[in-house]
Amino acid sequence: MSKVQGYAAQKAEAPLTPFNFERRDPRPCDVQLDILYCGVCHSDLHTARNEWKGTSYPCVPGHEIVGKVSAVGKDVKGFKKGDVVAVGCMVDSCQSCPTCKEDLEQYCEKGTVFTYNGRDKHDGSLTYGGYSTQVTVDEKFVLHVPKEFTEKDYPGVAPLLCAGITTYSPLRHWKVGRGSKVGVVGLGGLGHMAIKLAHAMGAHVVLFTTSPGKADDAKKLGADEVVISKNSDEMKAHKNSLDFIINTVAASHNLDPFIALLRRDGTMCLIGAPEHPHPSPAVHPMISKRRAIAGSLIGGIKETQEMLDFCGKHHITSDIEMIPIQKINESYERMLKGDVKYRFVIDIASLKN
Ligand code: NAP
Ligand code: ZN
């Protein structure tokens, strides 16, 4: 076993505090990595505070991990000591059900093992995430950081592992590309990656935000147009025109104004996962134009590698604000106020101070 330093929530109402624990020695198929950087996802906050219910404590969040391989099990083929690698939202799945066989481990029929608040398939232990100095993961769930990225890029690569893949996967599934008009709702961690990726895929991108102060940034990130979603005249200008909307909002809200923007056969994909459900949408606007509301969960391992390679090729990383782990509770409060440009990333070296 190796001794690991981390930060954990001990209960829903408590701030995160230092927490030391042990990680298993590598099993034959395991890769052990020293964590360099870990992004801060809104899901970390939802889970640490038990907003989705079902959180087991202590809870060590973190699923946007970049690190350096420190040891490998005897059967590991794809990685060696010193490689720069990444781990995202999953660390295991059954790997044998029809869904896993289709490279969609995030929808594993026997239950995906998530990077934190999951249960190890072999020994039933609680999984602990990337707010820690080290992690040990089955090599099938470890990603290669593309060679185009150098050391200075690594902090901005970490958020690709959740914010990147969670937006890339639906953009690909709904075949966004040149000629598509895509709406992105909410400019936070996921939203800013959705803009960058949809722009790189060649789409015309419209950001819908509640924060007028983010308009200039959105344009720099690649949005062609910015709409203040509370302004009904601005909203009306896009009525019946969007092929696809990716909705990243982390709070319950009225979906109807966005459904009205879809063209016939358009889809709004919900990826934001608020604590409380959205009010039920009006049915008639959906029936009258065969519009759809869908959902999507992260992306499979094969597609995550494809997304990383796409980002390497297009020089896409996340816009980040680096924090020491000691500022994690403050960063959660700022995230709730929409005050993040556009992802906090923890410098894990700060855990060793
Ligand atoms: P984030 O950085 O906090 O961004 C969320 C954005 O939503 C905010 O910046 C804000 O954008 C908008 N927003 C927040 N509260 C709002 C409110 N009350 N009314 C209107 N707009 C509001 O969060 P994130 O890390 O991107 O995560 C977003 C959501 O996705 C979370 O619920 C998270 O758990 C979920 N998530 C889902 C998956 C998945 O697989 N489906 C994966 C990761 C995360 P504006 O200021 O521009 O309005
Ligand atoms: Zn996440």
mmCIF file of C-alpha atoms and ligand atoms in Angstrom:
data_model
loop_
_atom_site.group_PDB
_atom_site.id
_atom_site.type_symbol
_atom_site.label_atom_id
_atom_site.label_comp_id
_atom_site.label_asym_id
_atom_site.label_seq_id
_atom_site.Cartn_x
_atom_site.Cartn_y
_atom_site.Cartn_z
ATOM 1 C CA MET A 1 0.000 0.000 0.000
ATOM 2 C CA SER A 2 1.181 3.552 -0.586
ATOM 3 C CA LYS A 3 0.476 6.518 1.617
ATOM 4 C CA VAL A 4 -1.413 9.293 -0.135
ATOM 5 C CA GLN A 5 -2.263 12.854 0.875
ATOM 6 C CA GLY A 6 -5.581 14.290 -0.200
ATOM 7 C CA TYR A 7 -8.532 16.504 0.608
ATOM 8 C CA ALA A 8 -11.947 15.100 1.522
ATOM 9 C CA ALA A 9 -15.416 16.081 2.603
ATOM 10 C CA GLN A 10 -16.256 14.109 5.753
ATOM 11 C CA LYS A 11 -19.970 14.982 5.490
ATOM 12 C CA ALA A 12 -22.286 16.989 3.232
ATOM 13 C CA GLU A 13 -22.316 20.111 5.385
ATOM 14 C CA ALA A 14 -18.571 20.240 6.058
ATOM 15 C CA PRO A 15 -15.839 21.950 4.018
ATOM 16 C CA LEU A 16 -13.126 19.803 2.464
ATOM 17 C CA THR A 17 -10.155 19.251 4.781
ATOM 18 C CA PRO A 18 -6.826 17.364 4.590
ATOM 19 C CA PHE A 19 -7.263 13.593 4.560
ATOM 20 C CA ASN A 20 -4.480 11.004 4.411
ATOM 21 C CA PHE A 21 -5.223 7.496 3.195
ATOM 22 C CA GLU A 22 -3.682 4.472 1.464
ATOM 23 C CA ARG A 23 -3.901 3.338 -2.158
ATOM 24 C CA ARG A 24 -3.511 -0.290 -3.241
ATOM 25 C CA ASP A 25 -0.264 -1.544 -4.756
ATOM 26 C CA PRO A 26 -0.656 -1.965 -8.527
ATOM 27 C CA ARG A 27 -2.500 -5.116 -9.582
ATOM 28 C CA PRO A 28 -1.089 -6.847 -12.722
ATOM 29 C CA CYS A 29 -3.143 -4.587 -15.039
ATOM 30 C CA ASP A 30 -2.804 -1.363 -13.014
ATOM 31 C CA VAL A 31 -1.014 1.879 -13.712
ATOM 32 C CA GLN A 32 -0.010 3.997 -10.719
ATOM 33 C CA LEU A 33 0.426 7.707 -11.268
ATOM 34 C CA ASP A 34 1.691 10.689 -9.348
ATOM 35 C CA ILE A 35 -0.947 13.352 -9.900
ATOM 36 C CA LEU A 36 0.267 16.707 -11.232
ATOM 37 C CA TYR A 37 -3.013 18.557 -11.799
ATOM 38 C CA CYS A 38 -6.702 17.981 -11.137
ATOM 39 C CA GLY A 39 -9.567 20.088 -12.523
ATOM 40 C CA VAL A 40 -12.506 21.180 -10.352
ATOM 41 C CA CYS A 41 -15.833 20.107 -11.877
ATOM 42 C CA HIS A 42 -19.252 21.249 -10.665
ATOM 43 C CA SER A 43 -19.994 17.518 -10.198
ATOM 44 C CA ASP A 44 -17.309 17.494 -7.469
ATOM 45 C CA LEU A 45 -19.353 20.084 -5.583
ATOM 46 C CA HIS A 46 -22.690 18.285 -6.196
ATOM 47 C CA THR A 47 -21.143 15.047 -4.857
ATOM 48 C CA ALA A 48 -19.176 16.477 -1.911
ATOM 49 C CA ARG A 49 -22.384 18.174 -0.723
ATOM 50 C CA ASN A 50 -24.548 15.096 -1.404
ATOM 51 C CA GLU A 51 -26.796 17.079 -3.770
ATOM 52 C CA TRP A 52 -27.418 13.974 -5.898
ATOM 53 C CA LYS A 53 -27.891 11.857 -2.740
ATOM 54 C CA GLY A 54 -25.938 8.613 -2.364
ATOM 55 C CA THR A 55 -22.554 10.122 -1.487
ATOM 56 C CA SER A 56 -20.398 7.894 0.728
ATOM 57 C CA TYR A 57 -17.942 9.650 3.035
ATOM 58 C CA PRO A 58 -15.126 10.449 3.247
ATOM 59 C CA CYS A 59 -15.495 11.843 -0.272
ATOM 60 C CA VAL A 60 -12.282 12.685 -2.172
ATOM 61 C CA PRO A 61 -13.530 14.314 -5.406
ATOM 62 C CA GLY A 62 -11.611 14.959 -8.628
ATOM 63 C CA HIS A 63 -11.994 13.356 -12.078
ATOM 64 C CA GLU A 64 -9.926 15.580 -14.356
ATOM 65 C CA ILE A 65 -6.502 14.133 -13.687
ATOM 66 C CA VAL A 66 -3.140 14.552 -15.388
ATOM 67 C CA GLY A 67 -0.149 12.776 -13.895
ATOM 68 C CA LYS A 68 3.095 10.927 -14.455
ATOM 69 C CA VAL A 69 3.300 7.136 -14.311
ATOM 70 C CA SER A 70 5.248 6.051 -11.208
ATOM 71 C CA ALA A 71 4.779 2.259 -11.454
ATOM 72 C CA VAL A 72 3.005 -0.340 -13.609
ATOM 73 C CA GLY A 73 1.712 -3.868 -12.921
ATOM 74 C CA LYS A 74 3.466 -6.818 -14.586
ATOM 75 C CA ASP A 75 0.861 -7.260 -17.348
ATOM 76 C CA VAL A 76 0.613 -3.604 -18.368
ATOM 77 C CA LYS A 77 1.427 -3.193 -22.057
ATOM 78 C CA GLY A 78 0.490 0.366 -23.016
ATOM 79 C CA PHE A 79 2.263 2.494 -20.390
ATOM 80 C CA LYS A 80 5.656 2.779 -18.755
ATOM 81 C CA LYS A 81 7.165 4.689 -15.865
ATOM 82 C CA GLY A 82 7.559 8.390 -16.672
ATOM 83 C CA ASP A 83 4.713 8.578 -19.255
ATOM 84 C CA VAL A 84 2.426 11.604 -18.910
ATOM 85 C CA VAL A 85 -1.094 10.234 -18.726
ATOM 86 C CA ALA A 86 -4.639 11.186 -17.811
ATOM 87 C CA VAL A 87 -7.578 9.700 -15.921
ATOM 88 C CA GLY A 88 -11.138 10.946 -16.265
ATOM 89 C CA CYS A 89 -14.491 10.158 -14.659
ATOM 90 C CA MET A 90 -14.282 6.340 -14.734
ATOM 91 C CA VAL A 91 -11.742 3.843 -13.395
ATOM 92 C CA ASP A 92 -13.478 0.577 -14.308
ATOM 93 C CA SER A 93 -16.573 -1.140 -15.726
ATOM 94 C CA CYS A 94 -17.570 -4.782 -16.299
ATOM 95 C CA GLN A 95 -15.792 -4.637 -19.691
ATOM 96 C CA SER A 96 -17.933 -7.498 -21.000
ATOM 97 C CA CYS A 97 -21.570 -6.355 -21.392
ATOM 98 C CA PRO A 98 -22.789 -5.379 -24.883
ATOM 99 C CA THR A 99 -22.540 -1.678 -23.962
ATOM 100 C CA CYS A 100 -18.912 -1.947 -22.781
ATOM 101 C CA LYS A 101 -18.165 -3.944 -25.959
ATOM 102 C CA GLU A 102 -19.438 -0.934 -27.920
ATOM 103 C CA ASP A 103 -16.862 1.249 -26.093
ATOM 104 C CA LEU A 104 -19.573 2.972 -24.062
ATOM 105 C CA GLU A 105 -18.251 2.072 -20.594
ATOM 106 C CA GLN A 106 -19.977 5.114 -19.105
ATOM 107 C CA TYR A 107 -23.287 3.312 -19.659
ATOM 108 C CA CYS A 108 -22.025 -0.141 -18.462
ATOM 109 C CA GLU A 109 -25.005 -2.407 -17.854
ATOM 110 C CA LYS A 110 -23.451 -3.822 -14.679
ATOM 111 C CA GLY A 111 -22.520 -0.386 -13.352
ATOM 112 C CA THR A 112 -19.631 1.906 -14.216
ATOM 113 C CA VAL A 113 -17.013 2.356 -11.474
ATOM 114 C CA PHE A 114 -16.587 6.106 -11.195
ATOM 115 C CA THR A 115 -13.286 7.700 -10.195
ATOM 116 C CA TYR A 116 -14.710 8.854 -6.871
ATOM 117 C CA ASN A 117 -17.747 7.780 -4.866
ATOM 118 C CA GLY A 118 -17.583 4.451 -6.735
ATOM 119 C CA ARG A 119 -16.976 0.915 -5.466
ATOM 120 C CA ASP A 120 -13.913 -1.022 -6.601
ATOM 121 C CA LYS A 121 -15.058 -4.087 -8.559
ATOM 122 C CA HIS A 122 -12.500 -6.377 -6.867
ATOM 123 C CA ASP A 123 -12.565 -5.450 -3.186
ATOM 124 C CA GLY A 124 -15.607 -3.207 -2.790
ATOM 125 C CA SER A 125 -13.570 -0.317 -1.404
ATOM 126 C CA LEU A 126 -14.738 3.268 -1.921
ATOM 127 C CA THR A 127 -12.956 5.003 -4.815
ATOM 128 C CA TYR A 128 -11.109 8.244 -4.083
ATOM 129 C CA GLY A 129 -10.513 10.842 -6.786
ATOM 130 C CA GLY A 130 -7.865 13.247 -7.953
ATOM 131 C CA TYR A 131 -7.734 15.718 -5.064
ATOM 132 C CA SER A 132 -4.804 13.582 -3.955
ATOM 133 C CA THR A 133 -1.145 12.929 -4.641
ATOM 134 C CA GLN A 134 -1.461 9.524 -6.320
ATOM 135 C CA VAL A 135 -3.988 7.194 -7.959
ATOM 136 C CA THR A 136 -3.914 3.580 -9.177
ATOM 137 C CA VAL A 137 -6.114 2.637 -12.139
ATOM 138 C CA ASP A 138 -6.685 -0.306 -14.504
ATOM 139 C CA GLU A 139 -4.718 0.509 -17.659
ATOM 140 C CA LYS A 140 -7.877 0.273 -19.801
ATOM 141 C CA PHE A 141 -9.069 3.466 -18.111
ATOM 142 C CA VAL A 142 -5.824 5.410 -18.472
ATOM 143 C CA LEU A 143 -5.428 7.842 -21.395
ATOM 144 C CA HIS A 144 -2.348 8.989 -23.279
ATOM 145 C CA VAL A 145 -1.684 12.738 -23.246
ATOM 146 C CA PRO A 146 -0.922 13.550 -26.902
ATOM 147 C CA LYS A 147 2.639 14.500 -27.782
ATOM 148 C CA GLU A 148 1.509 17.916 -29.109
ATOM 149 C CA PHE A 149 1.022 18.989 -25.495
ATOM 150 C CA THR A 150 4.056 20.104 -23.511
ATOM 151 C CA GLU A 151 4.529 20.633 -19.789
ATOM 152 C CA LYS A 152 3.073 24.152 -19.825
ATOM 153 C CA ASP A 153 -0.151 22.777 -21.356
ATOM 154 C CA TYR A 154 -0.763 20.065 -18.748
ATOM 155 C CA PRO A 155 -2.881 22.184 -16.354
ATOM 156 C CA GLY A 156 -5.222 23.089 -19.240
ATOM 157 C CA VAL A 157 -5.331 19.467 -20.437
ATOM 158 C CA ALA A 158 -6.751 18.186 -17.121
ATOM 159 C CA PRO A 159 -10.288 19.628 -17.669
ATOM 160 C CA LEU A 160 -10.499 17.891 -21.049
ATOM 161 C CA LEU A 161 -10.993 14.659 -19.092
ATOM 162 C CA CYS A 162 -14.502 15.659 -18.015
ATOM 163 C CA ALA A 163 -15.525 19.068 -19.393
ATOM 164 C CA GLY A 164 -13.902 18.169 -22.727
ATOM 165 C CA ILE A 165 -15.316 14.692 -23.276
ATOM 166 C CA THR A 166 -18.759 15.529 -21.845
ATOM 167 C CA THR A 167 -19.216 18.156 -24.553
ATOM 168 C CA TYR A 168 -17.264 16.389 -27.340
ATOM 169 C CA SER A 169 -19.340 13.198 -27.128
ATOM 170 C CA PRO A 170 -22.796 14.739 -27.772
ATOM 171 C CA LEU A 171 -21.382 17.087 -30.427
ATOM 172 C CA ARG A 172 -20.135 14.001 -32.288
ATOM 173 C CA HIS A 173 -23.213 11.876 -31.577
ATOM 174 C CA TRP A 174 -25.506 14.554 -33.042
ATOM 175 C CA LYS A 175 -23.069 15.022 -35.951
ATOM 176 C CA VAL A 176 -22.246 18.672 -35.416
ATOM 177 C CA GLY A 177 -19.982 20.067 -38.095
ATOM 178 C CA ARG A 178 -19.691 22.576 -40.888
ATOM 179 C CA GLY A 179 -23.132 24.001 -41.636
ATOM 180 C CA SER A 180 -24.576 23.267 -38.165
ATOM 181 C CA LYS A 181 -25.929 26.048 -35.989
ATOM 182 C CA VAL A 182 -25.267 25.066 -32.386
ATOM 183 C CA GLY A 183 -26.425 26.689 -29.166
ATOM 184 C CA VAL A 184 -24.401 26.398 -25.954
ATOM 185 C CA VAL A 185 -26.315 27.248 -22.774
ATOM 186 C CA GLY A 186 -24.178 28.369 -19.806
ATOM 187 C CA LEU A 187 -20.596 29.563 -19.931
ATOM 188 C CA GLY A 188 -18.801 27.640 -17.216
ATOM 189 C CA GLY A 189 -16.338 24.745 -17.376
ATOM 190 C CA LEU A 190 -18.430 22.580 -19.726
ATOM 191 C CA GLY A 191 -19.823 25.523 -21.683
ATOM 192 C CA HIS A 192 -16.435 27.001 -22.572
ATOM 193 C CA MET A 193 -15.227 23.624 -23.828
ATOM 194 C CA ALA A 194 -18.443 23.184 -25.849
ATOM 195 C CA ILE A 195 -17.766 26.525 -27.584
ATOM 196 C CA LYS A 196 -14.136 25.661 -28.373
ATOM 197 C CA LEU A 197 -14.959 22.161 -29.651
ATOM 198 C CA ALA A 198 -18.049 23.079 -31.705
ATOM 199 C CA HIS A 199 -16.081 25.964 -33.245
ATOM 200 C CA ALA A 200 -13.202 23.623 -34.119
ATOM 201 C CA MET A 201 -15.699 21.216 -35.714
ATOM 202 C CA GLY A 202 -16.760 24.038 -38.022
ATOM 203 C CA ALA A 203 -20.174 24.876 -36.531
ATOM 204 C CA HIS A 204 -21.752 28.316 -36.163
ATOM 205 C CA VAL A 205 -21.878 28.703 -32.363
ATOM 206 C CA VAL A 206 -24.310 30.814 -30.337
ATOM 207 C CA LEU A 207 -23.724 31.166 -26.596
ATOM 208 C CA PHE A 208 -26.730 31.659 -24.316
ATOM 209 C CA THR A 209 -25.656 33.134 -20.990
ATOM 210 C CA THR A 210 -27.182 34.775 -17.935
ATOM 211 C CA SER A 211 -23.960 36.777 -17.439
ATOM 212 C CA PRO A 212 -23.599 39.799 -19.772
ATOM 213 C CA GLY A 213 -20.009 40.228 -18.542
ATOM 214 C CA LYS A 214 -18.966 36.981 -20.260
ATOM 215 C CA ALA A 215 -19.868 38.101 -23.824
ATOM 216 C CA ASP A 216 -16.389 39.252 -24.882
ATOM 217 C CA ASP A 217 -14.772 36.118 -23.524
ATOM 218 C CA ALA A 218 -17.289 33.943 -25.367
ATOM 219 C CA LYS A 219 -16.334 35.554 -28.679
ATOM 220 C CA LYS A 220 -12.641 34.975 -27.946
ATOM 221 C CA LEU A 221 -13.395 31.329 -27.134
ATOM 222 C CA GLY A 222 -15.005 30.892 -30.555
ATOM 223 C CA ALA A 223 -18.684 31.870 -30.233
ATOM 224 C CA ASP A 224 -20.034 33.597 -33.346
ATOM 225 C CA GLU A 225 -22.911 35.199 -31.438
ATOM 226 C CA VAL A 226 -23.799 35.785 -27.790
ATOM 227 C CA VAL A 227 -27.342 36.005 -26.455
ATOM 228 C CA ILE A 228 -28.351 37.116 -22.966
ATOM 229 C CA SER A 229 -30.910 34.429 -22.258
ATOM 230 C CA LYS A 230 -33.017 36.655 -19.993
ATOM 231 C CA ASN A 231 -33.589 39.101 -22.883
ATOM 232 C CA SER A 232 -36.638 37.799 -24.773
ATOM 233 C CA ASP A 233 -36.058 39.980 -27.852
ATOM 234 C CA GLU A 234 -32.527 38.619 -28.252
ATOM 235 C CA MET A 235 -33.892 35.099 -27.789
ATOM 236 C CA LYS A 236 -36.640 35.627 -30.396
ATOM 237 C CA ALA A 237 -34.061 36.484 -33.043
ATOM 238 C CA HIS A 238 -32.939 32.816 -32.986
ATOM 239 C CA LYS A 239 -36.408 31.201 -32.982
ATOM 240 C CA ASN A 240 -36.715 27.949 -34.993
ATOM 241 C CA SER A 241 -33.097 28.167 -36.149
ATOM 242 C CA LEU A 242 -30.811 25.918 -34.085
ATOM 243 C CA ASP A 243 -29.935 22.376 -35.167
ATOM 244 C CA PHE A 244 -28.618 21.391 -31.774
ATOM 245 C CA ILE A 245 -28.375 22.844 -28.271
ATOM 246 C CA ILE A 246 -26.006 21.665 -25.567
ATOM 247 C CA ASN A 247 -27.346 22.751 -22.172
ATOM 248 C CA THR A 248 -24.688 22.811 -19.434
ATOM 249 C CA VAL A 249 -26.580 24.756 -16.752
ATOM 250 C CA ALA A 250 -25.969 23.401 -13.242
ATOM 251 C CA ALA A 251 -29.305 24.647 -11.843
ATOM 252 C CA SER A 252 -32.974 23.869 -12.426
ATOM 253 C CA HIS A 253 -34.504 26.238 -15.013
ATOM 254 C CA ASN A 254 -37.314 26.632 -17.552
ATOM 255 C CA LEU A 255 -36.393 24.724 -20.734
ATOM 256 C CA ASP A 256 -39.226 26.128 -22.892
ATOM 257 C CA PRO A 257 -37.444 29.303 -24.098
ATOM 258 C CA PHE A 258 -34.610 27.116 -25.451
ATOM 259 C CA ILE A 259 -36.885 24.508 -27.063
ATOM 260 C CA ALA A 260 -38.500 27.349 -29.036
ATOM 261 C CA LEU A 261 -35.103 28.043 -30.624
ATOM 262 C CA LEU A 262 -34.784 24.562 -32.183
ATOM 263 C CA ARG A 263 -35.593 24.060 -35.837
ATOM 264 C CA ARG A 264 -37.744 21.112 -36.945
ATOM 265 C CA ASP A 265 -36.115 17.851 -35.758
ATOM 266 C CA GLY A 266 -33.655 19.763 -33.593
ATOM 267 C CA THR A 267 -32.420 18.327 -30.295
ATOM 268 C CA MET A 268 -31.497 19.922 -27.002
ATOM 269 C CA CYS A 269 -29.069 17.695 -25.110
ATOM 270 C CA LEU A 270 -29.030 18.193 -21.329
ATOM 271 C CA ILE A 271 -25.628 17.637 -19.797
ATOM 272 C CA GLY A 272 -25.962 19.883 -16.739
ATOM 273 C CA ALA A 273 -27.065 17.740 -13.796
ATOM 274 C CA PRO A 274 -28.778 20.038 -11.253
ATOM 275 C CA GLU A 275 -29.733 19.011 -7.747
ATOM 276 C CA HIS A 276 -33.438 19.673 -8.436
ATOM 277 C CA PRO A 277 -35.282 18.662 -11.642
ATOM 278 C CA HIS A 278 -36.156 21.171 -14.369
ATOM 279 C CA PRO A 279 -39.873 22.045 -14.557
ATOM 280 C CA SER A 280 -41.574 19.772 -17.095
ATOM 281 C CA PRO A 281 -41.325 21.339 -20.579
ATOM 282 C CA ALA A 282 -44.439 22.247 -22.601
ATOM 283 C CA VAL A 283 -45.352 19.363 -24.902
ATOM 284 C CA HIS A 284 -46.931 21.191 -27.855
ATOM 285 C CA PRO A 285 -43.773 22.988 -29.019
ATOM 286 C CA MET A 286 -42.034 19.596 -29.116
ATOM 287 C CA ILE A 287 -44.842 17.823 -31.001
ATOM 288 C CA SER A 288 -45.321 20.574 -33.559
ATOM 289 C CA LYS A 289 -41.725 20.437 -34.797
ATOM 290 C CA ARG A 290 -40.666 16.894 -33.833
ATOM 291 C CA ARG A 291 -38.158 18.440 -31.443
ATOM 292 C CA ALA A 292 -36.319 16.285 -28.908
ATOM 293 C CA ILE A 293 -34.812 16.624 -25.462
ATOM 294 C CA ALA A 294 -31.953 14.209 -24.779
ATOM 295 C CA GLY A 295 -29.252 13.608 -22.195
ATOM 296 C CA SER A 296 -25.647 12.470 -22.370
ATOM 297 C CA LEU A 297 -23.098 11.196 -19.847
ATOM 298 C CA ILE A 298 -19.365 11.894 -20.302
ATOM 299 C CA GLY A 299 -17.972 9.614 -23.078
ATOM 300 C CA GLY A 300 -16.344 6.184 -23.463
ATOM 301 C CA ILE A 301 -12.600 5.591 -23.133
ATOM 302 C CA LYS A 302 -12.017 5.167 -26.870
ATOM 303 C CA GLU A 303 -13.863 8.421 -27.588
ATOM 304 C CA THR A 304 -12.008 10.187 -24.753
ATOM 305 C CA GLN A 305 -8.689 9.306 -26.418
ATOM 306 C CA GLU A 306 -10.124 10.483 -29.750
ATOM 307 C CA MET A 307 -11.129 13.792 -28.086
ATOM 308 C CA LEU A 308 -7.648 14.235 -26.573
ATOM 309 C CA ASP A 309 -6.046 13.576 -29.962
ATOM 310 C CA PHE A 310 -8.483 16.037 -31.605
ATOM 311 C CA CYS A 311 -7.534 18.660 -28.992
ATOM 312 C CA GLY A 312 -3.825 17.964 -29.525
ATOM 313 C CA LYS A 313 -4.239 18.432 -33.263
ATOM 314 C CA HIS A 314 -6.287 21.636 -32.895
ATOM 315 C CA HIS A 315 -4.244 23.011 -29.941
ATOM 316 C CA ILE A 316 -7.297 23.104 -27.692
ATOM 317 C CA THR A 317 -6.932 23.245 -23.917
ATOM 318 C CA SER A 318 -9.139 24.623 -21.156
ATOM 319 C CA ASP A 319 -8.836 28.235 -19.966
ATOM 320 C CA ILE A 320 -7.921 27.799 -16.345
ATOM 321 C CA GLU A 321 -7.223 29.479 -13.034
ATOM 322 C CA MET A 322 -4.701 27.475 -11.062
ATOM 323 C CA ILE A 323 -5.333 27.158 -7.324
ATOM 324 C CA PRO A 324 -3.544 25.514 -4.418
ATOM 325 C CA ILE A 325 -5.700 22.808 -2.792
ATOM 326 C CA GLN A 326 -6.024 25.023 0.280
ATOM 327 C CA LYS A 327 -8.365 27.252 -1.769
ATOM 328 C CA ILE A 328 -10.751 24.467 -2.775
ATOM 329 C CA ASN A 329 -13.668 25.536 -0.553
ATOM 330 C CA GLU A 330 -13.362 29.137 -1.727
ATOM 331 C CA SER A 331 -13.314 27.939 -5.349
ATOM 332 C CA TYR A 332 -16.585 26.032 -4.795
ATOM 333 C CA GLU A 333 -18.255 29.229 -3.563
ATOM 334 C CA ARG A 334 -16.924 31.139 -6.570
ATOM 335 C CA MET A 335 -18.146 28.388 -8.924
ATOM 336 C CA LEU A 336 -21.648 28.742 -7.465
ATOM 337 C CA LYS A 337 -21.553 32.450 -8.295
ATOM 338 C CA GLY A 338 -20.422 31.748 -11.876
ATOM 339 C CA ASP A 339 -17.107 33.420 -10.990
ATOM 340 C CA VAL A 340 -14.652 31.127 -12.748
ATOM 341 C CA LYS A 341 -12.757 31.685 -15.997
ATOM 342 C CA TYR A 342 -13.397 28.983 -16.923
ATOM 343 C CA ARG A 343 -12.098 26.073 -14.879
ATOM 344 C CA PHE A 344 -10.244 25.897 -11.585
ATOM 345 C CA VAL A 345 -7.350 23.452 -11.662
ATOM 346 C CA ILE A 346 -5.585 22.301 -8.509
ATOM 347 C CA ASP A 347 -1.811 22.295 -8.538
ATOM 348 C CA ILE A 348 -1.322 19.017 -6.675
ATOM 349 C CA ALA A 349 2.196 20.082 -5.619
ATOM 350 C CA SER A 350 0.356 22.278 -3.061
ATOM 351 C CA LEU A 351 -0.739 19.098 -1.229
ATOM 352 C CA LYS A 352 2.856 18.240 -0.462
ATOM 353 C CA ASN A 353 3.578 21.568 1.310
HETATM 354 P P1 NAP B 1 -19.963 25.533 -13.914
HETATM 355 O O1 NAP B 1 -18.560 25.788 -14.314
HETATM 356 O O2 NAP B 1 -20.434 25.980 -12.583
HETATM 357 O O3 NAP B 1 -20.881 26.190 -15.079
HETATM 358 C C1 NAP B 1 -22.270 26.161 -15.066
HETATM 359 C C2 NAP B 1 -22.820 27.410 -15.781
HETATM 360 O O4 NAP B 1 -24.239 27.333 -15.788
HETATM 361 C C3 NAP B 1 -22.522 28.725 -15.083
HETATM 362 O O5 NAP B 1 -21.265 29.263 -15.396
HETATM 363 C C4 NAP B 1 -23.650 29.629 -15.568
HETATM 364 O O6 NAP B 1 -23.359 30.115 -16.860
HETATM 365 C C5 NAP B 1 -24.790 28.635 -15.699
HETATM 366 N N1 NAP B 1 -25.630 28.673 -14.490
HETATM 367 C C6 NAP B 1 -25.336 28.238 -13.266
HETATM 368 N N2 NAP B 1 -26.348 28.445 -12.403
HETATM 369 C C7 NAP B 1 -27.301 29.005 -13.123
HETATM 370 C C8 NAP B 1 -28.602 29.443 -12.817
HETATM 371 N N3 NAP B 1 -29.095 29.355 -11.572
HETATM 372 N N4 NAP B 1 -29.330 29.959 -13.797
HETATM 373 C C9 NAP B 1 -28.822 30.046 -15.037
HETATM 374 N N5 NAP B 1 -27.585 29.630 -15.383
HETATM 375 C C10 NAP B 1 -26.837 29.136 -14.432
HETATM 376 O O7 NAP B 1 -20.299 23.982 -13.966
HETATM 377 P P2 NAP B 1 -19.688 22.827 -14.915
HETATM 378 O O8 NAP B 1 -18.538 22.193 -14.229
HETATM 379 O O9 NAP B 1 -19.561 23.341 -16.279
HETATM 380 O O10 NAP B 1 -20.864 21.755 -14.839
HETATM 381 C C11 NAP B 1 -22.161 22.068 -15.323
HETATM 382 C C12 NAP B 1 -23.137 20.964 -14.975
HETATM 383 O O11 NAP B 1 -22.817 19.816 -15.725
HETATM 384 C C13 NAP B 1 -23.101 20.507 -13.510
HETATM 385 O O12 NAP B 1 -24.433 20.258 -13.092
HETATM 386 C C14 NAP B 1 -22.299 19.232 -13.561
HETATM 387 O O13 NAP B 1 -22.575 18.348 -12.506
HETATM 388 C C15 NAP B 1 -22.774 18.674 -14.879
HETATM 389 N N6 NAP B 1 -21.893 17.671 -15.483
HETATM 390 C C16 NAP B 1 -22.476 16.689 -16.205
HETATM 391 C C17 NAP B 1 -21.701 15.741 -16.852
HETATM 392 C C18 NAP B 1 -22.345 14.699 -17.704
HETATM 393 O O14 NAP B 1 -21.698 13.688 -17.990
HETATM 394 N N7 NAP B 1 -23.550 14.902 -18.164
HETATM 395 C C19 NAP B 1 -20.321 15.784 -16.711
HETATM 396 C C20 NAP B 1 -19.747 16.807 -15.983
HETATM 397 C C21 NAP B 1 -20.542 17.757 -15.368
HETATM 398 P P3 NAP B 1 -23.727 31.621 -17.328
HETATM 399 O O15 NAP B 1 -23.082 32.529 -16.325
HETATM 400 O O16 NAP B 1 -23.113 31.708 -18.672
HETATM 401 O O17 NAP B 1 -25.225 31.723 -17.360
HETATM 402 ZN ZN ZN B 2 -16.901 16.442 -14.215
#
